Short mmCIF file of C-alpha atoms and ligand atoms in Angstrom, two decimals:
data_model
loop_
_atom_site.label_atom_id
_atom_site.label_comp_id
_atom_site.label_asym_id
_atom_site.label_seq_id
_atom_site.Cartn_x
_atom_site.Cartn_y
_atom_site.Cartn_z
CA MET L 18 5.72 11.41 -14.59
CA LEU L 19 5.63 13.84 -17.46
CA ILE L 20 8.79 15.92 -17.90
CA VAL L 21 8.14 19.22 -19.71
CA HIS L 22 11.55 20.65 -20.52
CA ASN L 23 12.52 24.05 -21.86
CA PRO L 24 14.13 23.91 -25.32
CA HIS L 25 15.01 27.62 -25.09
CA HIS L 26 16.67 27.54 -21.66
CA ASP L 27 20.11 28.24 -23.09
CA ASP L 28 18.95 31.51 -24.62
CA HIS L 29 19.68 32.73 -21.06
CA GLN L 30 23.37 32.54 -20.24
CA GLY L 31 24.43 35.13 -17.72
CA ARG L 32 28.09 35.94 -17.71
CA GLN L 33 28.85 37.27 -14.24
CA GLU L 34 27.40 37.98 -10.81
CA MET L 35 28.75 40.30 -8.13
CA PHE L 36 30.66 38.56 -5.32
CA ARG L 37 32.87 40.30 -2.72
CA GLY L 38 33.91 43.14 -4.98
CA HIS L 39 34.47 40.98 -8.04
CA LEU L 40 32.36 39.96 -10.94
CA VAL L 41 32.59 36.15 -10.91
CA PRO L 42 31.15 33.54 -13.31
CA CYS L 43 27.44 32.82 -12.77
CA HIS L 44 26.58 29.70 -10.76
CA GLU L 45 23.33 29.31 -12.65
CA THR L 46 24.64 27.83 -15.92
CA ALA L 47 23.04 26.26 -18.98
CA SER L 48 24.82 22.95 -18.31
CA ARG L 49 22.59 22.46 -15.25
CA LEU L 50 19.53 21.67 -17.28
CA GLU L 51 21.30 19.49 -19.82
CA ILE L 52 22.77 17.38 -17.03
CA VAL L 53 19.38 16.82 -15.42
CA LEU L 54 17.78 15.98 -18.75
CA ASP L 55 20.57 13.51 -19.56
CA ALA L 56 20.21 11.84 -16.15
CA LEU L 57 16.45 11.47 -16.55
CA ARG L 58 16.85 10.05 -20.04
CA ALA L 59 19.59 7.67 -18.88
CA GLY L 60 17.26 6.56 -16.09
CA GLY L 61 14.94 5.09 -18.70
CA ARG L 62 12.17 7.66 -18.52
CA SER L 63 10.07 8.01 -21.63
CA SER L 64 7.55 10.76 -21.00
CA PHE L 65 9.13 13.98 -22.23
CA ALA L 66 7.54 17.01 -23.87
CA THR L 67 8.41 20.55 -24.87
CA PRO L 68 5.92 23.33 -24.20
CA GLY L 69 3.60 25.30 -26.43
CA GLU L 70 3.55 29.10 -26.42
CA ALA L 71 3.26 30.66 -22.96
CA ASP L 72 -0.27 31.84 -22.15
CA MET L 73 0.43 35.47 -21.28
CA ALA L 74 -2.91 35.80 -19.46
CA VAL L 75 -1.61 33.32 -16.86
CA LEU L 76 1.64 35.26 -16.43
CA ARG L 77 -0.37 38.41 -15.79
CA ARG L 78 -2.19 36.70 -12.91
CA VAL L 79 1.15 36.27 -11.12
CA HIS L 80 3.27 39.22 -12.29
CA SER L 81 2.41 42.88 -12.83
CA ALA L 82 1.84 44.15 -16.35
CA ARG L 83 4.53 46.81 -15.96
CA TYR L 84 7.10 44.20 -14.92
CA LEU L 85 6.27 41.84 -17.78
CA ASP L 86 6.45 44.72 -20.27
CA PHE L 87 9.83 45.71 -18.85
CA LEU L 88 11.24 42.18 -19.12
CA ALA L 89 9.95 41.74 -22.66
CA GLY L 90 11.56 44.98 -23.87
CA ALA L 91 14.61 45.33 -21.61
CA TRP L 92 17.22 43.91 -23.97
CA ASP L 93 16.18 46.10 -26.90
CA GLU L 94 16.25 49.15 -24.66
CA TRP L 95 19.71 48.22 -23.40
CA VAL L 96 21.16 47.81 -26.88
CA ALA L 97 19.47 51.01 -28.06
CA LEU L 98 21.48 52.92 -25.43
CA ALA L 99 24.74 51.89 -27.16
CA PRO L 100 25.34 49.24 -29.82
CA SER L 101 28.34 47.94 -27.85
CA ASN L 102 25.95 46.98 -25.01
CA ALA L 103 25.05 43.93 -27.09
CA GLY L 104 28.23 42.31 -25.76
CA LEU L 105 27.41 43.03 -22.10
CA ASP L 106 24.82 41.75 -19.64
CA VAL L 107 22.49 44.09 -17.79
CA LEU L 108 23.06 44.34 -14.01
CA PRO L 109 21.34 46.82 -11.69
CA SER L 110 23.24 49.50 -9.81
CA VAL L 111 20.60 51.45 -7.86
CA TRP L 112 17.49 50.35 -5.93
CA PRO L 113 14.47 52.09 -4.34
CA VAL L 114 14.96 51.01 -0.72
CA ARG L 115 13.05 52.36 2.32
CA GLY L 116 11.60 55.82 1.79
CA PHE L 117 12.06 55.83 -1.97
CA ARG L 118 9.14 55.60 -4.36
CA ALA L 119 8.36 52.49 -6.36
CA ASP L 120 5.09 53.84 -7.79
CA VAL L 121 6.66 56.32 -10.20
CA VAL L 122 8.40 54.45 -13.01
CA PRO L 123 11.57 56.33 -14.02
CA ASP L 124 12.30 57.02 -17.69
CA THR L 125 15.98 56.13 -17.36
CA PHE L 126 16.66 52.48 -18.14
CA ALA L 127 19.25 51.94 -15.38
CA ALA L 128 16.75 53.17 -12.81
CA ARG L 129 14.07 50.81 -14.07
CA VAL L 130 16.47 47.87 -13.89
CA GLY L 131 16.83 48.70 -10.19
CA LEU L 132 13.10 49.22 -9.67
CA TYR L 133 12.40 45.71 -10.96
CA SER L 134 15.20 43.81 -9.20
CA PHE L 135 16.59 43.15 -5.73
CA ASP L 136 20.16 41.94 -6.16
CA CYS L 137 23.27 42.28 -8.27
CA GLY L 138 23.65 38.58 -8.99
CA THR L 139 21.03 38.14 -11.67
CA PRO L 140 22.23 39.33 -15.07
CA LEU L 141 19.61 40.02 -17.70
CA THR L 142 20.83 38.92 -21.14
CA ALA L 143 19.78 38.98 -24.78
CA GLY L 144 17.83 35.74 -24.40
CA THR L 145 16.54 36.05 -20.85
CA TRP L 146 12.98 36.86 -21.83
CA SER L 147 12.85 34.09 -24.42
CA ALA L 148 14.19 31.50 -21.96
CA ALA L 149 12.06 32.63 -19.03
CA ARG L 150 8.90 32.82 -21.11
CA ALA L 151 9.41 29.29 -22.46
CA GLY L 152 10.12 28.16 -18.89
CA ALA L 153 6.82 29.61 -17.74
CA ALA L 154 5.20 27.71 -20.60
CA CYS L 155 6.73 24.50 -19.17
CA ALA L 156 5.11 25.28 -15.81
CA ILE L 157 1.76 25.99 -17.46
CA ASP L 158 1.81 22.81 -19.54
CA ALA L 159 2.98 20.64 -16.62
CA ALA L 160 0.20 22.01 -14.39
CA ARG L 161 -2.46 21.65 -17.07
CA ALA L 162 -1.39 18.02 -17.61
CA VAL L 163 -1.81 17.04 -13.96
CA ALA L 164 -5.10 18.98 -13.78
CA THR L 165 -6.48 16.86 -16.63
CA ALA L 166 -8.54 13.93 -15.32
CA SER L 167 -6.96 11.50 -17.76
CA GLY L 168 -3.49 13.03 -17.36
CA PRO L 169 -0.49 12.07 -15.20
CA ARG L 170 -0.63 12.42 -11.39
CA ALA L 171 2.66 14.29 -11.45
CA ALA L 172 4.72 16.35 -13.85
CA MET L 173 7.92 18.33 -13.77
CA ALA L 174 8.62 21.69 -15.35
CA LEU L 175 12.30 21.11 -16.06
CA THR L 176 13.50 24.59 -16.78
CA ARG L 177 15.96 27.35 -16.11
CA PRO L 178 16.38 30.15 -15.23
CA PRO L 179 14.74 29.19 -11.92
CA GLY L 180 11.75 31.10 -10.54
CA HIS L 181 11.09 31.06 -6.81
CA HIS L 182 12.89 34.32 -5.96
CA ALA L 183 10.96 36.29 -8.62
CA GLY L 184 8.13 38.33 -7.10
CA PRO L 185 5.09 40.13 -8.47
CA ASP L 186 7.28 42.78 -10.05
CA PHE L 187 10.91 41.99 -9.43
CA PHE L 188 13.70 39.63 -10.47
CA GLY L 189 16.64 38.40 -8.40
CA GLY L 190 18.29 35.26 -7.09
CA TYR L 191 18.82 34.08 -10.70
CA CYS L 192 15.00 34.17 -11.20
CA PHE L 193 12.75 36.20 -13.55
CA LEU L 194 9.35 34.51 -13.83
CA ASN L 195 8.01 32.54 -10.89
CA ASN L 196 7.34 29.14 -12.45
CA ALA L 197 6.08 27.58 -9.21
CA ALA L 198 3.57 30.40 -8.69
CA ILE L 199 2.49 30.15 -12.31
CA ALA L 200 1.89 26.39 -11.92
CA ALA L 201 -0.12 27.02 -8.74
CA GLN L 202 -2.27 29.60 -10.51
CA VAL L 203 -2.96 27.17 -13.35
CA LEU L 204 -4.01 24.44 -10.89
CA LEU L 205 -6.43 26.89 -9.25
CA ASP L 206 -7.81 28.01 -12.57
CA ALA L 207 -8.36 24.34 -13.48
CA GLY L 208 -10.59 23.88 -10.46
CA ALA L 209 -8.50 23.16 -7.34
CA ARG L 210 -9.99 25.09 -4.42
CA ARG L 211 -6.69 25.34 -2.58
CA VAL L 212 -3.15 24.69 -3.82
CA ALA L 213 0.05 24.46 -1.80
CA VAL L 214 3.51 25.50 -2.94
CA LEU L 215 6.10 23.60 -0.91
CA ASP L 216 9.56 25.07 -1.42
CA VAL L 217 12.46 22.78 -0.49
CA ASP L 218 15.22 24.81 -2.14
CA TYR L 219 18.03 25.82 0.27
CA HIS L 220 16.97 29.45 -0.09
CA HIS L 221 13.69 30.91 1.10
CA GLY L 222 11.10 31.21 -1.68
CA ASN L 223 10.61 34.92 -1.15
CA GLY L 224 9.05 35.58 -4.53
CA THR L 225 6.38 32.95 -4.13
CA GLN L 226 5.66 34.11 -0.60
CA SER L 227 5.24 37.71 -1.76
CA ILE L 228 2.98 36.77 -4.67
CA PHE L 229 0.52 34.88 -2.47
CA TYR L 230 1.02 36.54 0.93
CA GLU L 231 -2.50 38.00 1.12
CA ARG L 232 -4.28 35.06 -0.49
CA ALA L 233 -5.88 32.02 1.15
CA ASP L 234 -6.20 29.98 -2.04
CA VAL L 235 -2.46 29.29 -2.22
CA PHE L 236 -0.72 28.05 0.94
CA THR L 237 3.00 28.80 0.64
CA LEU L 238 5.41 26.72 2.71
CA SER L 239 9.21 26.96 2.67
CA VAL L 240 11.97 25.01 4.42
CA HIS L 241 15.26 26.88 4.08
CA GLY L 242 18.46 28.26 5.51
CA ASP L 243 17.78 30.84 8.22
CA PRO L 244 17.64 34.28 6.56
CA ARG L 245 19.58 35.77 9.46
CA THR L 246 22.65 34.33 7.76
CA GLU L 247 21.44 32.98 4.41
CA TYR L 248 20.26 34.54 1.14
CA PRO L 249 17.78 36.20 0.50
CA PHE L 250 18.32 37.60 4.05
CA PHE L 251 15.36 40.00 4.19
CA LEU L 252 12.45 37.55 4.19
CA GLY L 253 11.79 33.98 5.30
CA HIS L 254 11.47 34.26 9.09
CA ALA L 255 9.14 32.03 11.08
CA ASP L 256 6.87 34.90 12.14
CA GLU L 257 5.76 35.59 8.54
CA THR L 258 2.43 33.77 8.50
CA GLY L 259 0.41 35.61 5.86
CA GLN L 260 -1.67 38.76 5.94
CA GLY L 261 -5.30 39.80 5.48
CA ALA L 262 -7.21 37.03 3.73
CA GLY L 263 -3.91 35.12 3.57
CA ALA L 264 -3.39 35.09 7.37
CA GLY L 265 -2.36 31.58 8.35
CA PHE L 266 -1.49 30.55 4.80
CA ASN L 267 2.27 31.07 4.82
CA LEU L 268 4.65 28.83 6.74
CA ASN L 269 8.39 29.38 7.03
CA LEU L 270 10.63 26.77 8.61
CA PRO L 271 14.11 28.30 8.75
CA LEU L 272 16.94 25.96 9.76
CA PRO L 273 20.48 26.76 10.86
CA VAL L 274 23.61 26.51 8.75
CA GLY L 275 24.92 22.95 8.77
CA THR L 276 21.53 21.27 9.22
CA GLY L 277 21.71 17.54 8.40
CA PHE L 278 19.23 15.30 6.66
CA PRO L 279 17.17 14.10 9.67
CA ALA L 280 16.31 17.60 10.88
CA TRP L 281 15.69 18.81 7.34
CA LEU L 282 13.38 15.90 6.53
CA ALA L 283 11.53 16.45 9.82
CA ALA L 284 10.85 20.05 8.75
CA VAL L 285 9.58 18.87 5.35
CA GLU L 286 7.28 16.42 7.18
CA THR L 287 6.02 19.23 9.41
CA ALA L 288 5.24 21.26 6.30
CA LEU L 289 3.43 18.33 4.70
CA GLY L 290 1.31 17.91 7.81
CA ARG L 291 0.25 21.55 7.67
CA LEU L 292 -0.38 21.25 3.94
CA ALA L 293 -2.75 18.31 4.50
CA ALA L 294 -4.50 20.04 7.40
CA ALA L 295 -5.16 23.06 5.17
CA GLY L 296 -6.91 20.85 2.65
CA ALA L 297 -4.60 21.49 -0.28
CA GLU L 298 -6.00 19.67 -3.30
CA ALA L 299 -2.82 19.93 -5.37
CA MET L 300 0.81 20.70 -4.68
CA VAL L 301 3.65 22.45 -6.43
CA VAL L 302 7.11 21.46 -5.20
CA ALA L 303 9.70 24.17 -5.80
CA LEU L 304 12.53 21.69 -6.11
CA GLY L 305 15.93 23.14 -5.50
CA VAL L 306 18.58 20.57 -4.68
CA ASP L 307 21.07 23.11 -3.34
CA THR L 308 20.44 21.44 0.05
CA PHE L 309 22.98 18.88 -1.24
CA GLU L 310 26.09 18.53 0.95
CA GLY L 311 28.35 19.36 -2.00
CA ASP L 312 26.58 22.53 -3.09
CA PRO L 313 29.08 25.38 -3.58
CA ILE L 314 26.83 28.18 -2.23
CA SER L 315 24.80 26.42 0.48
CA SER L 316 25.40 24.65 3.79
CA PHE L 317 22.90 21.86 4.48
CA ARG L 318 24.17 18.30 4.56
CA VAL L 319 21.80 16.28 2.41
CA ALA L 320 23.40 13.34 0.57
CA SER L 321 22.44 12.15 -2.91
CA GLU L 322 20.68 9.01 -1.58
CA ASP L 323 18.67 11.19 0.82
CA PHE L 324 16.85 12.71 -2.13
CA LEU L 325 15.19 9.33 -2.77
CA ARG L 326 13.70 9.56 0.71
CA LEU L 327 12.59 13.15 0.06
CA GLY L 328 10.75 11.96 -3.04
CA ARG L 329 9.00 9.17 -1.12
CA THR L 330 8.01 11.61 1.59
CA LEU L 331 6.57 14.09 -0.90
CA ARG L 332 4.57 11.30 -2.50
CA GLY L 333 2.89 10.81 0.87
CA ALA L 334 0.98 14.06 0.36
CA GLY L 335 -1.19 12.03 -2.01
CA VAL L 336 -2.21 14.95 -4.23
CA PRO L 337 -1.53 15.84 -7.88
CA THR L 338 1.95 17.33 -7.94
CA VAL L 339 3.94 19.66 -10.19
CA PHE L 340 7.68 19.97 -9.65
CA THR L 341 9.63 23.02 -10.81
CA LEU L 342 13.43 23.06 -10.97
CA GLU L 343 14.88 25.79 -8.77
CA GLY L 344 18.48 25.86 -7.45
CA GLY L 345 21.27 23.30 -7.25
CA TYR L 346 24.79 24.27 -8.25
CA ALA L 347 26.91 21.15 -7.70
CA VAL L 348 26.56 20.47 -11.38
CA GLU L 349 28.17 17.02 -11.52
CA ALA L 350 25.72 15.67 -8.90
CA LEU L 351 22.69 17.65 -10.06
CA GLY L 352 21.36 15.03 -12.46
CA ARG L 353 21.51 12.24 -9.93
CA ASN L 354 20.03 14.39 -7.17
CA VAL L 355 17.00 15.47 -9.18
CA ALA L 356 16.49 11.98 -10.63
CA ASN L 357 16.57 10.56 -7.09
CA VAL L 358 13.74 12.85 -5.96
CA LEU L 359 11.58 11.81 -8.90
CA ASP L 360 12.50 8.12 -8.56
CA GLY L 361 11.68 8.21 -4.84
CA PHE L 362 8.39 9.91 -5.60
CA GLU L 363 7.42 7.19 -8.05
CA ALA L 364 8.85 4.18 -6.20
N1 Q9C B 428 28.29 33.95 -3.77
C1 Q9C B 428 18.42 29.89 -6.30
O1 Q9C B 428 18.87 28.92 -5.70
N2 Q9C B 428 23.52 34.61 -3.96
N3 Q9C B 428 18.95 31.11 -6.18
C2 Q9C B 428 24.62 33.72 -4.12
C3 Q9C B 428 27.00 33.34 -3.94
C4 Q9C B 428 22.33 34.31 -4.71
C5 Q9C B 428 20.08 31.35 -5.32
C6 Q9C B 428 25.88 34.29 -3.62
C7 Q9C B 428 21.76 32.96 -4.50
C8 Q9C B 428 20.52 32.75 -5.32
C9 Q9C B 428 17.27 29.72 -7.25
ZN1 ZN B 429 18.44 28.06 -3.93
#
């Protein structure tokens, strides 16, 4: 398996996220990626690469032009407001909820931060655009590699910040550019007639669902904590099945807090059955390992060894596969957990 890792990931280092009235240190830290990379290297893997420049035309097929322009220029705008802002992260404070307009783009920077975001846990920093753009390039290069006839059958975009909560024109959930959606788009553009994105992160892949909700060429499937109690709360229910041309091409399998490995794996197998029945010719796995029993912000009970079995099960899909790194916040176990998925996949 080819591992395309992001050499600019640590340009993004958020300081704080809002939690119960306090600003607390971000869970999504730069050490996460280094630990996974170290574990994969220690495991004797040899196929590593860093990406070329991100193809902006691909990003524009997944995200709106106005959102990409905002992300690219946000830090300079923030610092232009006051030089002392250079020492602070950007967090939103106001959002256009029901009845407000999202079609008129405000002039005021703070209002635009809210227009293009959905939570107060995703700081935008000096290097966010650089890191996210290089991460998208990892997804593009990983997908292009598996789409090449002589290339590997599987590749991983090993990057942060993660992507699956980022929608067509919004960031949130620690995510800015939707790497899994970008990989899916590349696989389509390379000739696959239908691609599946299977999201096994603890949290519903709301961004990916929103990007493809009215499309039949990408089947989005997500196994996750029930949004009645779990983040992102406002999407991810079982009755969301796609719309218009996309009707029937979204599957949500929400599971209750405390779900153990057997029930979780059964849901993943259900998703894989639907994926095969839909004739997906390639698969993107949005691989969050925050389903781990020791994860500090999640509640499933998946053990480190169980991730080997997940990998084997995913391999059963029998299609070219791109993995993207999503969540997983038990940092000391993160390397082993991700390596186990990949080892199980290749066993
Ligand atoms: N006090 C991903 O796993 N809310 N994003 C956490 C913790 C945000 C998770 C609240 C969780 C976002 C990619
Ligand atoms: Zn997650």
